[in-house]
mmCIF file of C-alpha atoms and ligand atoms in Angstrom:
data_model
loop_
_atom_site.group_PDB
_atom_site.id
_atom_site.type_symbol
_atom_site.label_atom_id
_atom_site.label_comp_id
_atom_site.label_asym_id
_atom_site.label_seq_id
_atom_site.Cartn_x
_atom_site.Cartn_y
_atom_site.Cartn_z
ATOM 1 C CA MET R 299 0.010 0.023 0.005
ATOM 2 C CA SER R 300 1.394 3.412 -0.884
ATOM 3 C CA SER R 301 1.773 6.058 1.781
ATOM 4 C CA HIS R 302 -0.859 8.040 -0.096
ATOM 5 C CA ASN R 303 -3.441 5.360 0.868
ATOM 6 C CA ILE R 304 -2.647 5.223 4.544
ATOM 7 C CA PRO R 305 -5.034 7.326 6.591
ATOM 8 C CA PRO R 306 -3.996 9.258 9.673
ATOM 9 C CA LYS R 307 -4.027 7.188 12.863
ATOM 10 C CA ASP R 308 -7.108 8.811 14.372
ATOM 11 C CA LEU R 309 -9.081 7.749 11.206
ATOM 12 C CA LEU R 310 -8.188 4.112 11.897
ATOM 13 C CA THR R 311 -9.893 4.445 15.340
ATOM 14 C CA GLU R 312 -13.099 5.560 13.623
ATOM 15 C CA HIS R 313 -12.922 2.767 11.099
ATOM 16 C CA LYS R 314 -12.488 0.281 13.940
ATOM 17 C CA GLU R 315 -15.513 1.663 15.723
ATOM 18 C CA ALA R 316 -17.587 1.405 12.594
ATOM 19 C CA PHE R 317 -16.452 -2.216 12.081
ATOM 20 C CA ARG R 318 -17.432 -3.038 15.642
ATOM 21 C CA ILE R 319 -20.918 -1.406 15.282
ATOM 22 C CA ILE R 320 -21.558 -3.197 11.967
ATOM 23 C CA HIS R 321 -20.564 -6.572 13.411
ATOM 24 C CA GLU R 322 -22.439 -6.160 16.667
ATOM 25 C CA ARG R 323 -25.609 -4.440 15.450
ATOM 26 C CA GLY R 324 -25.688 -5.320 11.685
ATOM 27 C CA PRO R 325 -26.841 -6.063 9.092
ATOM 28 C CA VAL R 326 -26.817 -2.501 7.913
ATOM 29 C CA CYS R 327 -28.882 -0.578 5.452
ATOM 30 C CA VAL R 328 -26.951 1.762 3.212
ATOM 31 C CA LEU R 329 -27.857 5.114 1.687
ATOM 32 C CA THR R 330 -25.614 6.230 -1.193
ATOM 33 C CA GLY R 331 -25.194 9.421 -3.263
ATOM 34 C CA ALA R 332 -23.086 10.758 -6.074
ATOM 35 C CA GLY R 333 -19.847 10.644 -4.062
ATOM 36 C CA VAL R 334 -19.626 6.888 -4.231
ATOM 37 C CA SER R 335 -19.367 6.979 -8.038
ATOM 38 C CA VAL R 336 -16.653 9.685 -8.214
ATOM 39 C CA ASP R 337 -13.967 6.943 -8.428
ATOM 40 C CA SER R 338 -15.877 5.587 -11.488
ATOM 41 C CA GLY R 339 -15.509 8.910 -13.252
ATOM 42 C CA ILE R 340 -18.942 10.288 -12.583
ATOM 43 C CA PRO R 341 -18.859 13.789 -11.155
ATOM 44 C CA THR R 342 -21.031 14.730 -8.107
ATOM 45 C CA PHE R 343 -23.810 17.367 -8.507
ATOM 46 C CA ARG R 344 -22.697 20.049 -6.076
ATOM 47 C CA GLY R 345 -18.861 19.676 -5.876
ATOM 48 C CA THR R 346 -16.446 22.064 -7.572
ATOM 49 C CA ASP R 347 -16.470 19.884 -10.680
ATOM 50 C CA GLY R 348 -20.120 19.005 -10.131
ATOM 51 C CA LEU R 349 -22.645 18.518 -12.956
ATOM 52 C CA TRP R 350 -24.748 21.529 -11.801
ATOM 53 C CA ARG R 351 -21.739 23.904 -12.189
ATOM 54 C CA GLN R 352 -21.682 23.323 -15.958
ATOM 55 C CA TYR R 353 -25.359 22.543 -16.405
ATOM 56 C CA PRO R 354 -27.386 24.506 -13.838
ATOM 57 C CA PRO R 355 -30.334 22.717 -12.225
ATOM 58 C CA SER R 356 -32.646 25.593 -13.192
ATOM 59 C CA LEU R 357 -32.104 24.685 -16.899
ATOM 60 C CA PHE R 358 -31.178 21.014 -16.720
ATOM 61 C CA GLY R 359 -32.680 19.589 -13.522
ATOM 62 C CA HIS R 360 -36.369 19.536 -14.285
ATOM 63 C CA THR R 361 -38.654 18.866 -17.279
ATOM 64 C CA PRO R 362 -39.802 22.432 -18.024
ATOM 65 C CA GLY R 363 -36.203 23.655 -17.777
ATOM 66 C CA LEU R 364 -34.986 20.939 -20.152
ATOM 67 C CA ILE R 365 -37.748 21.785 -22.684
ATOM 68 C CA PHE R 366 -36.793 25.485 -22.429
ATOM 69 C CA THR R 367 -33.101 24.764 -22.835
ATOM 70 C CA PHE R 368 -33.736 22.469 -25.804
ATOM 71 C CA ALA R 369 -35.806 25.228 -27.508
ATOM 72 C CA CYS R 370 -33.552 28.188 -26.675
ATOM 73 C CA PHE R 371 -30.037 26.663 -26.425
ATOM 74 C CA PRO R 372 -30.013 23.522 -28.530
ATOM 75 C CA LYS R 373 -26.139 23.517 -28.742
ATOM 76 C CA TRP R 374 -25.880 23.591 -24.894
ATOM 77 C CA PHE R 375 -28.562 20.890 -24.697
ATOM 78 C CA GLN R 376 -26.538 18.685 -27.100
ATOM 79 C CA SER R 377 -23.361 19.056 -25.011
ATOM 80 C CA PHE R 378 -25.355 18.115 -21.906
ATOM 81 C CA LEU R 379 -26.625 14.998 -23.638
ATOM 82 C CA ARG R 380 -23.192 14.145 -24.986
ATOM 83 C CA ASP R 381 -21.429 14.641 -21.624
ATOM 84 C CA THR R 382 -23.989 12.672 -19.530
ATOM 85 C CA ILE R 383 -24.359 9.791 -21.939
ATOM 86 C CA LYS R 384 -20.565 9.449 -22.373
ATOM 87 C CA THR R 385 -19.984 9.547 -18.594
ATOM 88 C CA PHE R 386 -22.629 6.919 -17.769
ATOM 89 C CA VAL R 387 -21.796 4.616 -20.700
ATOM 90 C CA GLN R 388 -18.092 4.549 -19.809
ATOM 91 C CA ALA R 389 -18.411 4.118 -16.016
ATOM 92 C CA THR R 390 -17.651 0.822 -14.336
ATOM 93 C CA PRO R 391 -18.044 -0.105 -10.660
ATOM 94 C CA ASN R 392 -15.259 1.009 -8.277
ATOM 95 C CA ASP R 393 -14.121 -0.404 -4.942
ATOM 96 C CA THR R 394 -17.093 1.119 -3.013
ATOM 97 C CA HIS R 395 -19.618 -0.719 -5.203
ATOM 98 C CA THR R 396 -17.683 -3.944 -5.000
ATOM 99 C CA LEU R 397 -17.053 -3.797 -1.282
ATOM 100 C CA LEU R 398 -20.770 -3.087 -0.623
ATOM 101 C CA ALA R 399 -21.640 -6.149 -2.681
ATOM 102 C CA THR R 400 -19.137 -8.140 -0.600
ATOM 103 C CA LEU R 401 -20.730 -6.908 2.639
ATOM 104 C CA GLU R 402 -24.097 -8.073 1.321
ATOM 105 C CA GLN R 403 -22.684 -11.539 0.479
ATOM 106 C CA GLN R 404 -21.269 -11.750 3.995
ATOM 107 C CA GLY R 405 -24.784 -11.071 5.413
ATOM 108 C CA LEU R 406 -23.653 -7.736 6.924
ATOM 109 C CA LEU R 407 -25.733 -5.564 4.537
ATOM 110 C CA SER R 408 -29.445 -5.953 3.901
ATOM 111 C CA GLY R 409 -30.051 -3.431 1.189
ATOM 112 C CA ILE R 410 -28.827 -0.227 -0.533
ATOM 113 C CA ILE R 411 -30.968 2.834 -1.123
ATOM 114 C CA THR R 412 -29.336 4.840 -3.821
ATOM 115 C CA GLN R 413 -29.951 8.288 -5.205
ATOM 116 C CA ASN R 414 -27.637 7.403 -8.121
ATOM 117 C CA VAL R 415 -29.070 6.469 -11.473
ATOM 118 C CA ASP R 416 -25.828 4.831 -12.802
ATOM 119 C CA GLN R 417 -26.666 1.196 -11.976
ATOM 120 C CA LEU R 418 -23.166 0.580 -10.685
ATOM 121 C CA HIS R 419 -24.352 -1.086 -7.460
ATOM 122 C CA GLN R 420 -26.110 -3.799 -9.524
ATOM 123 C CA ASP R 421 -23.203 -4.027 -11.990
ATOM 124 C CA ALA R 422 -20.942 -4.816 -8.982
ATOM 125 C CA GLY R 423 -23.219 -7.657 -7.902
ATOM 126 C CA SER R 424 -25.458 -6.013 -5.195
ATOM 127 C CA GLN R 425 -28.833 -7.813 -5.117
ATOM 128 C CA HIS R 426 -31.058 -5.536 -3.108
ATOM 129 C CA VAL R 427 -30.843 -2.030 -4.538
ATOM 130 C CA VAL R 428 -33.700 0.503 -4.141
ATOM 131 C CA GLU R 429 -33.245 3.254 -6.848
ATOM 132 C CA VAL R 430 -35.170 6.144 -5.376
ATOM 133 C CA HIS R 431 -34.266 8.569 -8.190
ATOM 134 C CA GLY R 432 -34.675 6.019 -11.044
ATOM 135 C CA ASN R 433 -32.240 4.622 -13.526
ATOM 136 C CA PHE R 434 -30.400 6.322 -16.456
ATOM 137 C CA PHE R 435 -30.564 3.121 -18.494
ATOM 138 C CA ARG R 436 -34.353 2.731 -18.233
ATOM 139 C CA SER R 437 -37.118 4.493 -20.173
ATOM 140 C CA VAL R 438 -40.818 4.503 -19.568
ATOM 141 C CA CYS R 439 -43.650 5.043 -22.054
ATOM 142 C CA LYS R 440 -45.803 7.988 -21.003
ATOM 143 C CA THR R 441 -48.907 6.334 -22.659
ATOM 144 C CA CYS R 442 -48.758 2.611 -21.980
ATOM 145 C CA LYS R 443 -46.205 2.811 -19.067
ATOM 146 C CA ARG R 444 -44.036 0.003 -20.664
ATOM 147 C CA GLN R 445 -40.544 0.038 -19.229
ATOM 148 C CA ASP R 446 -37.513 -0.605 -21.384
ATOM 149 C CA THR R 447 -33.802 -0.850 -20.941
ATOM 150 C CA LEU R 448 -31.680 1.568 -23.029
ATOM 151 C CA SER R 449 -28.763 -0.622 -23.996
ATOM 152 C CA LYS R 450 -25.213 0.776 -23.792
ATOM 153 C CA ASP R 451 -24.808 -0.084 -27.494
ATOM 154 C CA ALA R 452 -27.819 2.015 -28.491
ATOM 155 C CA LEU R 453 -26.557 4.841 -26.304
ATOM 156 C CA ARG R 454 -23.074 4.602 -27.811
ATOM 157 C CA ALA R 455 -24.541 4.733 -31.347
ATOM 158 C CA PHE R 456 -26.523 7.817 -30.331
ATOM 159 C CA LEU R 457 -23.434 9.297 -28.772
ATOM 160 C CA ASN R 458 -21.658 9.157 -32.163
ATOM 161 C CA GLU R 459 -24.306 11.419 -33.609
ATOM 162 C CA LEU R 460 -23.746 13.918 -30.866
ATOM 163 C CA GLU R 461 -19.963 14.059 -31.039
ATOM 164 C CA GLY R 462 -19.745 16.104 -34.274
ATOM 165 C CA GLN R 463 -21.245 19.428 -35.296
ATOM 166 C CA PRO R 464 -24.313 20.800 -33.502
ATOM 167 C CA LEU R 465 -27.301 19.050 -35.017
ATOM 168 C CA GLY R 466 -29.756 21.909 -34.594
ATOM 169 C CA ARG R 467 -33.040 21.526 -32.780
ATOM 170 C CA ILE R 468 -35.074 19.861 -35.496
ATOM 171 C CA LYS R 469 -32.599 17.150 -36.342
ATOM 172 C CA LEU R 470 -31.775 16.589 -32.603
ATOM 173 C CA PHE R 471 -35.481 16.191 -31.800
ATOM 174 C CA LYS R 472 -36.006 13.721 -34.691
ATOM 175 C CA LYS R 473 -32.959 11.716 -33.654
ATOM 176 C CA LEU R 474 -34.003 11.619 -29.961
ATOM 177 C CA LYS R 475 -37.513 10.464 -30.908
ATOM 178 C CA GLN R 476 -36.468 7.893 -33.503
ATOM 179 C CA ASP R 477 -33.429 6.416 -31.705
ATOM 180 C CA LEU R 478 -34.358 6.501 -28.055
ATOM 181 C CA PHE R 479 -37.779 7.838 -27.127
ATOM 182 C CA THR R 480 -40.495 6.037 -29.183
ATOM 183 C CA CYS R 481 -42.353 3.175 -27.511
ATOM 184 C CA PRO R 482 -42.018 -0.065 -29.496
ATOM 185 C CA SER R 483 -45.423 -1.236 -28.255
ATOM 186 C CA CYS R 484 -47.710 1.711 -28.712
ATOM 187 C CA GLY R 485 -45.629 4.284 -30.595
ATOM 188 C CA GLY R 486 -46.105 6.684 -27.704
ATOM 189 C CA ALA R 487 -43.412 8.988 -26.353
ATOM 190 C CA ARG R 488 -40.962 7.424 -23.875
ATOM 191 C CA ARG R 489 -39.068 9.384 -21.264
ATOM 192 C CA PRO R 490 -36.024 8.549 -19.145
ATOM 193 C CA ASP R 491 -37.110 6.671 -16.018
ATOM 194 C CA MET R 492 -35.494 9.172 -13.665
ATOM 195 C CA VAL R 493 -36.736 11.558 -11.013
ATOM 196 C CA PHE R 494 -36.187 15.183 -11.934
ATOM 197 C CA PHE R 495 -36.730 18.069 -9.538
ATOM 198 C CA GLY R 496 -40.472 18.481 -9.019
ATOM 199 C CA ASP R 497 -41.328 14.873 -9.970
ATOM 200 C CA PRO R 498 -42.894 12.664 -7.321
ATOM 201 C CA LEU R 499 -40.987 9.588 -6.157
ATOM 202 C CA ASP R 500 -42.437 6.220 -7.165
ATOM 203 C CA THR R 501 -44.642 5.225 -4.252
ATOM 204 C CA SER R 502 -43.735 1.546 -3.990
ATOM 205 C CA THR R 503 -40.057 2.311 -4.293
ATOM 206 C CA TRP R 504 -40.322 4.885 -1.522
ATOM 207 C CA GLN R 505 -42.197 2.412 0.663
ATOM 208 C CA GLU R 506 -39.483 -0.134 0.102
ATOM 209 C CA ALA R 507 -36.876 2.422 1.180
ATOM 210 C CA ILE R 508 -38.793 3.269 4.345
ATOM 211 C CA CYS R 509 -39.152 -0.416 5.101
ATOM 212 C CA LEU R 510 -35.387 -1.037 4.804
ATOM 213 C CA VAL R 511 -34.660 1.979 7.004
ATOM 214 C CA LYS R 512 -37.068 0.950 9.718
ATOM 215 C CA HIS R 513 -35.906 -2.708 9.852
ATOM 216 C CA ASN R 514 -32.226 -2.228 10.335
ATOM 217 C CA LYS R 515 -30.396 -1.229 13.538
ATOM 218 C CA VAL R 516 -27.585 0.515 11.647
ATOM 219 C CA MET R 517 -27.595 2.908 8.716
ATOM 220 C CA LEU R 518 -24.493 3.714 6.732
ATOM 221 C CA VAL R 519 -24.651 6.923 4.742
ATOM 222 C CA LEU R 520 -22.070 7.315 1.985
ATOM 223 C CA GLY R 521 -21.236 10.031 -0.455
ATOM 224 C CA THR R 522 -24.324 12.237 -0.242
ATOM 225 C CA SER R 523 -24.653 15.929 0.696
ATOM 226 C CA ALA R 524 -27.985 14.890 2.297
ATOM 227 C CA THR R 525 -29.702 18.029 1.101
ATOM 228 C CA VAL R 526 -32.314 16.710 -1.361
ATOM 229 C CA TYR R 527 -35.633 15.755 0.155
ATOM 230 C CA PRO R 528 -37.427 13.505 0.704
ATOM 231 C CA VAL R 529 -34.437 11.256 0.583
ATOM 232 C CA ALA R 530 -32.442 13.377 3.079
ATOM 233 C CA GLU R 531 -35.209 12.511 5.548
ATOM 234 C CA LEU R 532 -34.377 8.767 5.546
ATOM 235 C CA PRO R 533 -31.428 8.907 8.005
ATOM 236 C CA HIS R 534 -33.613 10.944 10.396
ATOM 237 C CA ILE R 535 -36.354 8.331 10.082
ATOM 238 C CA ALA R 536 -33.769 5.627 10.896
ATOM 239 C CA ARG R 537 -32.569 7.550 13.857
ATOM 240 C CA GLU R 538 -36.038 7.995 15.259
ATOM 241 C CA ALA R 539 -36.489 4.196 14.917
ATOM 242 C CA GLY R 540 -33.477 3.714 17.121
ATOM 243 C CA ALA R 541 -30.833 3.026 14.460
ATOM 244 C CA THR R 542 -27.156 3.929 14.832
ATOM 245 C CA LEU R 543 -26.042 6.294 12.033
ATOM 246 C CA ILE R 544 -22.608 6.127 10.524
ATOM 247 C CA GLU R 545 -21.596 8.650 7.840
ATOM 248 C CA ILE R 546 -18.653 8.388 5.504
ATOM 249 C CA ASN R 547 -17.871 11.503 3.555
ATOM 250 C CA PRO R 548 -14.582 13.511 3.102
ATOM 251 C CA THR R 549 -16.578 16.688 3.795
ATOM 252 C CA PRO R 550 -19.044 17.188 6.710
ATOM 253 C CA THR R 551 -22.702 17.529 5.515
ATOM 254 C CA ALA R 552 -26.075 18.725 6.736
ATOM 255 C CA LEU R 553 -26.475 15.260 8.301
ATOM 256 C CA THR R 554 -23.088 15.171 10.211
ATOM 257 C CA PRO R 555 -24.320 16.844 13.398
ATOM 258 C CA PHE R 556 -26.950 14.076 13.804
ATOM 259 C CA VAL R 557 -24.798 10.994 13.212
ATOM 260 C CA ASP R 558 -23.353 8.691 15.888
ATOM 261 C CA LEU R 559 -20.112 8.225 14.000
ATOM 262 C CA TYR R 560 -18.637 10.401 11.279
ATOM 263 C CA ILE R 561 -15.737 9.099 9.234
ATOM 264 C CA PRO R 562 -14.064 11.924 7.251
ATOM 265 C CA ASP R 563 -12.806 9.741 4.424
ATOM 266 C CA THR R 564 -13.662 8.713 0.828
ATOM 267 C CA SER R 565 -16.021 5.831 0.674
ATOM 268 C CA SER R 566 -13.630 3.535 -1.239
ATOM 269 C CA ARG R 567 -10.855 3.964 1.289
ATOM 270 C CA ALA R 568 -13.063 3.755 4.361
ATOM 271 C CA LEU R 569 -14.782 0.620 3.113
ATOM 272 C CA ARG R 570 -11.475 -1.077 2.207
ATOM 273 C CA LEU R 571 -10.406 -0.555 5.843
ATOM 274 C CA LEU R 572 -13.768 -1.637 7.176
ATOM 275 C CA VAL R 573 -14.022 -4.871 5.168
ATOM 276 C CA ASP R 574 -10.355 -5.844 5.742
ATOM 277 C CA ASP R 575 -10.859 -8.136 8.800
ATOM 278 C CA GLU R 576 -7.146 -8.440 9.570
ATOM 279 C CA ARG R 577 -6.771 -4.814 10.472
ATOM 280 C CA HIS R 578 -9.467 -5.289 13.225
ATOM 281 C CA CYS R 579 -7.835 -8.284 14.971
HETATM 282 N N1 APR S 2 -16.401 9.355 -1.224
HETATM 283 C C1 APR S 2 -17.464 9.679 -0.452
HETATM 284 N N2 APR S 2 -18.095 10.853 -0.619
HETATM 285 C C2 APR S 2 -17.644 11.766 -1.555
HETATM 286 C C3 APR S 2 -16.504 11.438 -2.325
HETATM 287 C C4 APR S 2 -15.927 10.191 -2.175
HETATM 288 N N3 APR S 2 -14.867 9.811 -2.931
HETATM 289 N N4 APR S 2 -16.342 12.495 -3.193
HETATM 290 C C5 APR S 2 -17.276 13.412 -2.914
HETATM 291 N N5 APR S 2 -18.068 12.916 -1.903
HETATM 292 C C6 APR S 2 -19.211 13.583 -1.277
HETATM 293 C C7 APR S 2 -19.232 15.144 -1.303
HETATM 294 O O1 APR S 2 -18.476 15.578 -0.118
HETATM 295 C C8 APR S 2 -20.744 15.429 -1.171
HETATM 296 O O2 APR S 2 -21.102 15.519 0.156
HETATM 297 O O3 APR S 2 -20.335 13.295 -2.059
HETATM 298 C C9 APR S 2 -21.389 14.230 -1.821
HETATM 299 C C10 APR S 2 -22.099 14.523 -3.150
HETATM 300 O O4 APR S 2 -23.121 15.425 -2.933
HETATM 301 P P1 APR S 2 -24.089 15.949 -4.131
HETATM 302 O O5 APR S 2 -23.310 16.385 -5.238
HETATM 303 O O6 APR S 2 -25.027 16.854 -3.485
HETATM 304 O O7 APR S 2 -24.865 14.597 -4.539
HETATM 305 P P2 APR S 2 -26.053 13.835 -3.877
HETATM 306 O O8 APR S 2 -26.116 14.044 -2.435
HETATM 307 O O9 APR S 2 -26.016 12.379 -4.358
HETATM 308 O O10 APR S 2 -27.283 14.584 -4.579
HETATM 309 C C11 APR S 2 -28.550 14.183 -4.300
HETATM 310 O O11 APR S 2 -29.446 15.736 -5.807
HETATM 311 O O12 APR S 2 -29.448 16.856 -7.814
HETATM 312 C C12 APR S 2 -30.013 15.808 -7.130
HETATM 313 O O13 APR S 2 -31.091 13.958 -8.077
HETATM 314 C C13 APR S 2 -29.789 14.423 -7.766
HETATM 315 O O14 APR S 2 -29.604 12.299 -6.673
HETATM 316 C C14 APR S 2 -29.152 13.590 -6.664
HETATM 317 C C15 APR S 2 -29.465 14.322 -5.408
#
């Protein structure tokens, strides 16, 4: 291990404490946010290199904003599509995703609630994943409600069209409709199966998240600023139900004052230390 990877001594104490809590009170339920996918090359939303810096949420974070941006700034809209598709298509699971899947296999983790739409938890082998903000690779027909998977190959082919010159709004609209967003069953319009600002959460998905939160004695919160509701409410629901809260994040968040144990570390490094049994002997 390089010296770069060795955390200060006091951090090891916190990792040991988390290890003890998880083994004594587990299995845990986990809440993840954008920070866990940083090592896979996906930027966070609110960090200095965050998505919202280049593509502000007022224009790109909700449906009316996206329609406005498409109509008024088609070139900007095209770069948003290109950058997001490229990022998601290229990403592969990192140590955090793999180690969480390992914890589940060891019976120490009963489920992951994720705000991420990148599908990397499932790609790493996690079985019980509750996607509260949807999935980038899924579309849903607005008319017949049929759900489909958008294959990485189809997205890569579409990406090729976006890489060159600006297409202009008419051609871009036609391409989007023809290549991605027409329902093969009813011919209706499909939309990405993701929750944008102002959209309600899927009721049964939310119920499943609440159930996980209430049925575990430990909640591990990783890589989220814990600022977006209603998801940011989940750790507080867990706490009221008597759960121990552990947060791993290099930067303190809105949740930090309420947790039982805060580990100021990246999720990959902290989990490597947590899962490595020998360090805890
Ligand atoms: N390991 C752990 N945490 C990290 C790492 C890392 N390597 N790198 C960054 N972080 C932390 C940051 O310190 C920050 O607290 O990840 C958090 C990312 O916060 P946000 O960008 O706000 O992302 P998130 O909390 O997932 O956003 C919630 O907001 O815009 C909406 O729908 C979107 O699901 C998203 C929701």
